[in-house]
PDB file of C-alpha atoms in Angstrom:
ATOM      1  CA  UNK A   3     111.734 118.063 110.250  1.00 78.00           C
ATOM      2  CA  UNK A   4     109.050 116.758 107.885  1.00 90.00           C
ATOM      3  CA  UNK A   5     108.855 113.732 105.635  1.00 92.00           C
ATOM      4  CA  UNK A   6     109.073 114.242 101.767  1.00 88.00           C
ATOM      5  CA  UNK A   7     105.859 113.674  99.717  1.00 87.00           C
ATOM      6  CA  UNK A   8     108.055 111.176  97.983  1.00 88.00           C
ATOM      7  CA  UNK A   9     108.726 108.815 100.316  1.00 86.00           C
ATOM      8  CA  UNK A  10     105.165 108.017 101.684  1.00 92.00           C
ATOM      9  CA  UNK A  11     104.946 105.108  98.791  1.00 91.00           C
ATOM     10  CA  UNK A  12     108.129 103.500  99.778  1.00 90.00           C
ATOM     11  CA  UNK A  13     107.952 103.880 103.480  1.00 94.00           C
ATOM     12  CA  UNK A  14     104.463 102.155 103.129  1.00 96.00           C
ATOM     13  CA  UNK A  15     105.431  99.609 100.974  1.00 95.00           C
ATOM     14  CA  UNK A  16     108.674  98.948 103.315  1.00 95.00           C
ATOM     15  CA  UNK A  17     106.642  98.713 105.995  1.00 96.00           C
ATOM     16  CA  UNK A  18     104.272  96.376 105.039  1.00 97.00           C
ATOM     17  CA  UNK A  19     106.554  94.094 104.064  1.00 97.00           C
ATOM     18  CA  UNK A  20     108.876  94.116 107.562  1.00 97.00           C
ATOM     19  CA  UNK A  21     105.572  93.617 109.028  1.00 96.00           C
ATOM     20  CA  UNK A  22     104.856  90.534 107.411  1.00 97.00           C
ATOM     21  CA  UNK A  23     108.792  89.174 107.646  1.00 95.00           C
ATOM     22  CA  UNK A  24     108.586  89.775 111.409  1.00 95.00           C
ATOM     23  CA  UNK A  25     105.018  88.045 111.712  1.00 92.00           C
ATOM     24  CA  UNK A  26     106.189  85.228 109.667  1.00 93.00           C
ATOM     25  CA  UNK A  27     109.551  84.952 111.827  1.00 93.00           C
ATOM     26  CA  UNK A  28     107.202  85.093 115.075  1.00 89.00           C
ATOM     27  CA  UNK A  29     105.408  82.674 114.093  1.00 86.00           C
ATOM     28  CA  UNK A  30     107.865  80.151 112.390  1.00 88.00           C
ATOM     29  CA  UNK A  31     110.624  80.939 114.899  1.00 84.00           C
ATOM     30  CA  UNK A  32     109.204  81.900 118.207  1.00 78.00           C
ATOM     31  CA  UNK A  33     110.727  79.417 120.165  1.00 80.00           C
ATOM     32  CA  UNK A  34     113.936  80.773 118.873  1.00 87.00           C
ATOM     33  CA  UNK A  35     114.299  84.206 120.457  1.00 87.00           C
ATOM     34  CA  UNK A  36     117.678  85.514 119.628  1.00 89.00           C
ATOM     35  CA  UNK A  37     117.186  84.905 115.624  1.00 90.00           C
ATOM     36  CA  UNK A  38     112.922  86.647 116.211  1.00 90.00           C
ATOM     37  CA  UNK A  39     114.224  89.619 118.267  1.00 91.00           C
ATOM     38  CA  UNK A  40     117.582  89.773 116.135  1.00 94.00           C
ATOM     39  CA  UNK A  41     115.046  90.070 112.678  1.00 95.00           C
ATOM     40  CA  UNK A  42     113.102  92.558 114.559  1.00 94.00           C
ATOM     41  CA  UNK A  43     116.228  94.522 115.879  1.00 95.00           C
ATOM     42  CA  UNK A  44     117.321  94.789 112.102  1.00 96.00           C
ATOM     43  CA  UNK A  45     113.753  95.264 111.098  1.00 97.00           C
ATOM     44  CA  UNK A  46     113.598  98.825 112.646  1.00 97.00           C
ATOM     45  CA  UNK A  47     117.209 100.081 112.203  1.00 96.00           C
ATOM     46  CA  UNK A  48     116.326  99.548 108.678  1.00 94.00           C
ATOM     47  CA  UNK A  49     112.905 101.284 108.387  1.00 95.00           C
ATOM     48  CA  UNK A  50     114.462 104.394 110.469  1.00 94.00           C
ATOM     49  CA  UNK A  51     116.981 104.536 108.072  1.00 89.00           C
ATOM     50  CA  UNK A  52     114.965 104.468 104.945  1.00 89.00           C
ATOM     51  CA  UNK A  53     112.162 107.188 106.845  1.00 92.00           C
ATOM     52  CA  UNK A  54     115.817 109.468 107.165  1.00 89.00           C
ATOM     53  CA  UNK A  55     116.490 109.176 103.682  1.00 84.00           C
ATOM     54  CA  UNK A  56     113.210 111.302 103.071  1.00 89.00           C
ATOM     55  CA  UNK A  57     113.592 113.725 105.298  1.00 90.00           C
ATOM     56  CA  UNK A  58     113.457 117.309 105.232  1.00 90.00           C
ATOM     57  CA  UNK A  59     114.777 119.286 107.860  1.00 89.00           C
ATOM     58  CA  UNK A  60     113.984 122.502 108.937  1.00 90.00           C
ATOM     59  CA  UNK A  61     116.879 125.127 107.922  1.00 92.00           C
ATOM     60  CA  UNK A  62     117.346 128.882 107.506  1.00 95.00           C
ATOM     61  CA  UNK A  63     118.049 129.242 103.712  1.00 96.00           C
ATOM     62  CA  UNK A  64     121.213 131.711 102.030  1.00 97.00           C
ATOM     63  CA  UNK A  65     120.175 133.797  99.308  1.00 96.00           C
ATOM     64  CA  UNK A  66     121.322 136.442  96.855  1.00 95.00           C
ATOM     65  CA  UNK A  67     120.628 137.954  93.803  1.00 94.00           C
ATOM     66  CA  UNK A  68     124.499 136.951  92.724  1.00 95.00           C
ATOM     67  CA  UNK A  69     124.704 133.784  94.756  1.00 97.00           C
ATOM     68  CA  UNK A  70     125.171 130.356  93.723  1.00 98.00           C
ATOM     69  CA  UNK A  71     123.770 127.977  96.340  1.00 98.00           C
ATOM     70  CA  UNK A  72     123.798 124.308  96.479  1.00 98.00           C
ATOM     71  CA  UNK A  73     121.150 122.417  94.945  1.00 97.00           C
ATOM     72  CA  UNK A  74     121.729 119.452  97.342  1.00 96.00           C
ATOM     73  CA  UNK A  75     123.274 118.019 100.562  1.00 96.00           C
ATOM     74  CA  UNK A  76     126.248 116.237  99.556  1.00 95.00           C
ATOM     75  CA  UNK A  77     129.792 116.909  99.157  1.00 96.00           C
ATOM     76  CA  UNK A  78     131.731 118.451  96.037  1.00 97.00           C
ATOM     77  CA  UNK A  79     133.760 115.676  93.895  1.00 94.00           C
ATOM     78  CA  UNK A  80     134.670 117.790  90.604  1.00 94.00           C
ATOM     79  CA  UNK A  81     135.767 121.392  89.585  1.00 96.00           C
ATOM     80  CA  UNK A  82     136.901 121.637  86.291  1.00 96.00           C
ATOM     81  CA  UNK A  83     136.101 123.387  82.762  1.00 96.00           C
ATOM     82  CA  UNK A  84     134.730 121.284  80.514  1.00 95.00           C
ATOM     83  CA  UNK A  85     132.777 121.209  77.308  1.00 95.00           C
ATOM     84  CA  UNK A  86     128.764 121.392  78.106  1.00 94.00           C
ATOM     85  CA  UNK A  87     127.592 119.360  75.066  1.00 92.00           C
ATOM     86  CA  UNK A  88     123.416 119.258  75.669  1.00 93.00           C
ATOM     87  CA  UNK A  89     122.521 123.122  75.445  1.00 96.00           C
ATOM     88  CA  UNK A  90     125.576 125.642  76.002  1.00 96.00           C
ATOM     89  CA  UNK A  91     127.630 123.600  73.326  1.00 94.00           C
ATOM     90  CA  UNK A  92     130.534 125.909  74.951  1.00 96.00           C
ATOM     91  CA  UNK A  93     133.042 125.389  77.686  1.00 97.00           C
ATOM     92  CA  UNK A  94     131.316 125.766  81.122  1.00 97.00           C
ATOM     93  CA  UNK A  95     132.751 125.439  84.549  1.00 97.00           C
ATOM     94  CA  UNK A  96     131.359 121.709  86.199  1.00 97.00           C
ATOM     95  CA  UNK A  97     130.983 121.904  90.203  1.00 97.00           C
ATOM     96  CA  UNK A  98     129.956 118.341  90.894  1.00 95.00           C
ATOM     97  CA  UNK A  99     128.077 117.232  94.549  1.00 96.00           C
ATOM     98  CA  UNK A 100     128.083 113.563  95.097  1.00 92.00           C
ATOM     99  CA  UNK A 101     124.928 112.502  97.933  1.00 90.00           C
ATOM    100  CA  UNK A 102     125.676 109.695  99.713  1.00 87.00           C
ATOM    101  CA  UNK A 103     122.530 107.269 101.005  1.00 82.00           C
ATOM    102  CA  UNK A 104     122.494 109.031 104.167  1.00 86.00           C
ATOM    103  CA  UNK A 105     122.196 112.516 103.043  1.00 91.00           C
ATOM    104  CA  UNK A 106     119.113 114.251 102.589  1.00 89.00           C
ATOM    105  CA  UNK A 107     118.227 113.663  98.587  1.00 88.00           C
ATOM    106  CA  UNK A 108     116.121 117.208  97.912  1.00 93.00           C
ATOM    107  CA  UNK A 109     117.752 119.406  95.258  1.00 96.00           C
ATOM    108  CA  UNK A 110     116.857 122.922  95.185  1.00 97.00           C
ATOM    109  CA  UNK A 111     116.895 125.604  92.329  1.00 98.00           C
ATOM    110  CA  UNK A 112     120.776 127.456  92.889  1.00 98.00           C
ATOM    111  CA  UNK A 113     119.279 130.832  91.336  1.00 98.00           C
ATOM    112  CA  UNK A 114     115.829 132.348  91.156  1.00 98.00           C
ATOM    113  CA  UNK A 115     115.213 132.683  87.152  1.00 97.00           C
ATOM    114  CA  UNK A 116     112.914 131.545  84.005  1.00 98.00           C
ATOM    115  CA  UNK A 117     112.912 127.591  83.454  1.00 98.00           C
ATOM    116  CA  UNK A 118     114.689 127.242  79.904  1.00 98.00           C
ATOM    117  CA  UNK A 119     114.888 123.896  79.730  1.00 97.00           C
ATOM    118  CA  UNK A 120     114.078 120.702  81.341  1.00 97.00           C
ATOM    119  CA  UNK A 121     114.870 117.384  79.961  1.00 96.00           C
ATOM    120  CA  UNK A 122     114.713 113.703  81.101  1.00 93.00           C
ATOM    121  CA  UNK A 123     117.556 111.146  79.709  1.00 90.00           C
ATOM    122  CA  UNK A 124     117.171 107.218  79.979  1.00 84.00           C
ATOM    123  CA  UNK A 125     120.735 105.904  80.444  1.00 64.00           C
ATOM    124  CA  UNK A 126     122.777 103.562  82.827  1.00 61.00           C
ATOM    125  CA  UNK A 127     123.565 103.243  85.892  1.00 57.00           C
ATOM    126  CA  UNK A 128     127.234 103.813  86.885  1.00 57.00           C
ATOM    127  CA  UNK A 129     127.968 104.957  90.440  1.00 55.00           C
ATOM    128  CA  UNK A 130     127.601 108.479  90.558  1.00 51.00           C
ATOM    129  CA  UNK A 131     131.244 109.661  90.503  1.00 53.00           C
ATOM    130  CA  UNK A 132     131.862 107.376  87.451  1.00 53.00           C
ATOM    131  CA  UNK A 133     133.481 110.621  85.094  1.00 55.00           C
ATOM    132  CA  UNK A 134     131.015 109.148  82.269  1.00 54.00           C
ATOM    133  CA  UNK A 135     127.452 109.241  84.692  1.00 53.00           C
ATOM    134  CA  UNK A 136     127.523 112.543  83.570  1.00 61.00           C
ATOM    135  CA  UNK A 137     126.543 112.097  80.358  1.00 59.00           C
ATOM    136  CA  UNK A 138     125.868 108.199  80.196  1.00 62.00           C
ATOM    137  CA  UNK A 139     123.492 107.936  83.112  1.00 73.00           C
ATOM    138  CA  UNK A 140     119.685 108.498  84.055  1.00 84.00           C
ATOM    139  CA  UNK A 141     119.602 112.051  84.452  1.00 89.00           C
ATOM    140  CA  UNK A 142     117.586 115.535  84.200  1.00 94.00           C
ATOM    141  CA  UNK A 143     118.966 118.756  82.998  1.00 96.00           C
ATOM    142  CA  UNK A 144     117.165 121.945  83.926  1.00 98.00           C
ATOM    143  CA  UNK A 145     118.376 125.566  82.545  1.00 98.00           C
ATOM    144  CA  UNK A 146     117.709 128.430  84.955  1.00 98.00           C
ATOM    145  CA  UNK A 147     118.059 131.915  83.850  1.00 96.00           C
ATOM    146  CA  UNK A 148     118.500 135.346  85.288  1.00 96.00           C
ATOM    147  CA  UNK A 149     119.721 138.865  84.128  1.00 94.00           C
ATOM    148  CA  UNK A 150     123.171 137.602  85.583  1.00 93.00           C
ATOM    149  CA  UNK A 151     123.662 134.271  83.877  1.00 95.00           C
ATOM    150  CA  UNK A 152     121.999 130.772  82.630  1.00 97.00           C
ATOM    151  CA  UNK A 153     122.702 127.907  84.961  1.00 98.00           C
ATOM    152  CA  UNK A 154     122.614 124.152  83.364  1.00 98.00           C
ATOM    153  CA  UNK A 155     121.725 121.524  86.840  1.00 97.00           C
ATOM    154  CA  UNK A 156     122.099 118.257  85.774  1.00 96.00           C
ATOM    155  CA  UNK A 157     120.073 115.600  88.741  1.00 94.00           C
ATOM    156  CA  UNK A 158     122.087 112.244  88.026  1.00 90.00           C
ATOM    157  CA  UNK A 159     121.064 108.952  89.336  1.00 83.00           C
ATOM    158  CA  UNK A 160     123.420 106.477  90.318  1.00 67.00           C
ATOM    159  CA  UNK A 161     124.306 102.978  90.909  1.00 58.00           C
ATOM    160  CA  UNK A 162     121.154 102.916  93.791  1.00 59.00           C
ATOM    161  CA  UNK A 163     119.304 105.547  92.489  1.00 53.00           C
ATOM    162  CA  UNK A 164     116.521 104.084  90.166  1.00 59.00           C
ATOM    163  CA  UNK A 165     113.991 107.456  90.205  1.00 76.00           C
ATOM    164  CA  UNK A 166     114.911 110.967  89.421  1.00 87.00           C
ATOM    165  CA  UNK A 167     111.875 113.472  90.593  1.00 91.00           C
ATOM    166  CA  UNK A 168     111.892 117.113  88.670  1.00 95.00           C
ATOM    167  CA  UNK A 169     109.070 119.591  89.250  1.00 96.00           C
ATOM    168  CA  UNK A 170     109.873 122.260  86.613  1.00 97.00           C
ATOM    169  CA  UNK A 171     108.981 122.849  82.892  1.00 97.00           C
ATOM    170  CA  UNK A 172     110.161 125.100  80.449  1.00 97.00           C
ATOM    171  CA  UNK A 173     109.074 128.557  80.991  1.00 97.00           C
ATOM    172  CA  UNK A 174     108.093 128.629  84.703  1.00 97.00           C
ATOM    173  CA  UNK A 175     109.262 131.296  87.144  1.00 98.00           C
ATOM    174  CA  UNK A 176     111.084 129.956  90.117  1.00 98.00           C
ATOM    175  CA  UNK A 177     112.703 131.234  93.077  1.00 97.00           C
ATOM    176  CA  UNK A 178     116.032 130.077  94.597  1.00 98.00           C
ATOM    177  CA  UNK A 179     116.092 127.878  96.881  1.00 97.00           C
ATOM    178  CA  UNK A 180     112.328 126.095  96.057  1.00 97.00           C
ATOM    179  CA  UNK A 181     112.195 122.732  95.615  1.00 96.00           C
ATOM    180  CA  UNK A 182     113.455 121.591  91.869  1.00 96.00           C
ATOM    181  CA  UNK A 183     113.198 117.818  92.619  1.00 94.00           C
ATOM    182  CA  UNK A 184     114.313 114.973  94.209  1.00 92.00           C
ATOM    183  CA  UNK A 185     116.450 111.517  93.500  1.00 87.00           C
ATOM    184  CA  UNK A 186     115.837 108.050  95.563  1.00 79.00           C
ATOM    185  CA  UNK A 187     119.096 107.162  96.690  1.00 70.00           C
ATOM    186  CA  UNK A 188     122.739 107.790  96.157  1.00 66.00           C
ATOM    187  CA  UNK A 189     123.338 109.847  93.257  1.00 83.00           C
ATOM    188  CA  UNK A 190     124.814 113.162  91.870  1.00 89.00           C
ATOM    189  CA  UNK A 191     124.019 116.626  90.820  1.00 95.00           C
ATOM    190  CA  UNK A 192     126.461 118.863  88.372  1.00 96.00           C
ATOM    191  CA  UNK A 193     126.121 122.500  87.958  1.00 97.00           C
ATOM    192  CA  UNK A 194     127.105 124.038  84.689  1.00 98.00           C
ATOM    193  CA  UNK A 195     128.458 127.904  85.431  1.00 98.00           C
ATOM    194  CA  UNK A 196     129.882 130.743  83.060  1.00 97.00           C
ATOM    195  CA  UNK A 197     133.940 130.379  82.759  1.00 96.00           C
ATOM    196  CA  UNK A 198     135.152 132.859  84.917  1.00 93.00           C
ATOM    197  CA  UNK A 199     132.552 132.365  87.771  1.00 96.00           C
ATOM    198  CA  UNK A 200     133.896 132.624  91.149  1.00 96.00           C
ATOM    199  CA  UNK A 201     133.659 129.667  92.758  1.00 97.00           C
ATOM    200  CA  UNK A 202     133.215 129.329  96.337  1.00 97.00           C
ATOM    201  CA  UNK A 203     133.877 126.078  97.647  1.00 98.00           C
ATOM    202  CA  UNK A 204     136.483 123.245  97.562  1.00 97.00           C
ATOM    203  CA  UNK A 205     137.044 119.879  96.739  1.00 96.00           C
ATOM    204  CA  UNK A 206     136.470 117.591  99.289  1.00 96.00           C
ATOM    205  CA  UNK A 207     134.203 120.512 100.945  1.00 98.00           C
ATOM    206  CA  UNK A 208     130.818 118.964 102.364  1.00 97.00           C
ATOM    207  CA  UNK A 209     127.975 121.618 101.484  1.00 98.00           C
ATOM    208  CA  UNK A 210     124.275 121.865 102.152  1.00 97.00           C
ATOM    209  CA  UNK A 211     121.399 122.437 100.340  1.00 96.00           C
ATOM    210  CA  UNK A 212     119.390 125.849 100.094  1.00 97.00           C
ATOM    211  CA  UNK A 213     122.546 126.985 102.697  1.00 97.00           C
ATOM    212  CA  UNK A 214     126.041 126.625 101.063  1.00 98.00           C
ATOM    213  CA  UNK A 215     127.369 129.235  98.722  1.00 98.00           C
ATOM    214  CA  UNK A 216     128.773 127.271  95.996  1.00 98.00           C
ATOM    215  CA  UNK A 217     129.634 130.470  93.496  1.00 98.00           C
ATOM    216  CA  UNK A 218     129.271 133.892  92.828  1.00 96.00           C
ATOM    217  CA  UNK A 219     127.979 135.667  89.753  1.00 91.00           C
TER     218      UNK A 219
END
């Protein structure tokens, strides 16, 4: 397991300032043990936790040619047709993966393909399985596509999640399973598939990223 590139600011930052807390608590309160050691007790449960949050662990990825697979850790929230209003303009089949705090916040391209879009939104920020933080909240939408089909990922930030991270432009080559970006905190990602897709999960059904077939094409 390695720590993401993202997370060196924060886990600095957070550092720093637990340091100073505990110094000034030391100092102010040392004749009160159980509230110094209680601060410091809390202290380090809390940086450990937000050093998990970027973490990347080491896994052996799935892949295929007509594979669909998970852009995130998390656990799948909606499946439904719906009308894609930003770039298919067309009914689409939605696979929705909510990430919770503790899971780890990478997302990963689903398909190997040319980069057809990518596109940053301002917006609010509802908690991620709000049916409207799909289209009213913070969010990126990236179009990968293949000989087999055009994928829409949509990266939606949620109540917590302040930051969305996305690596790709329009026209770049990427592979499946490479890193596409990242989001601080609890949040959402939506895949946009062709009606008809296969779909290869469940609701309810907690998937991986870069490991979990989520569709076939």
């Amino acid at each position: 397991m390695k720590i993401h590139r993202e997370g060196f600011a924060t886990i600095s930052l957070v550092f720093l300032v637990l340091a100073l807390i505990n110094g000034a608590v030391f100092y102010w309160l040392g004749s009160i043990p159980a509230v110094s050691y209680a601060v410091l007790i809390f202290s380090i449960l809390f940086f450990l936790f937000i050093v998990s949050f970027f973490r990347v662990p080491a896994r052996q990825y799935t892949t295929g040619d007509n594979l669909v697979i998970s852009p995130c850790d998390g656990k799948v929230v909606v499946i439904e047709e719906v009308f894609e209003p930003e770039y298919f303009q067309d009914k689409r089949l939605q696979v929705s993966i909510f990430m919770s705090p503790a899971n780890v916040h990478v997302n990963r391209n689903p398909i190997s393909g040319t980069v057809k879009l990518s596109q940053y939104h301002a917006g609010k920020y509802l908690v991620a399985w709000h049916p409207k933080s799909s289209t009213e909240n913070e969010r990126h939408s990236v179009v990968i596509g293949n000989q087999k089909a055009d994928i829409l990922v949509r990266q939606i930030a949620g109540a917590l999640a302040r930051r969305i991270v996305n690596y790709l432009k329009p026209g770049m080559q990427v592979s499946q399973n490479e890193e596409m970006g990242f989001i601080k905190f609890g949040s959402r990602v939506d895949l946009y598939l062709p009606i008809g897709t296969e779909v290869a999960v469940q609701l309810e059904q907690v998937v991986k990223g870069g490991q979990t077939v989520i569709a076939k094409i």
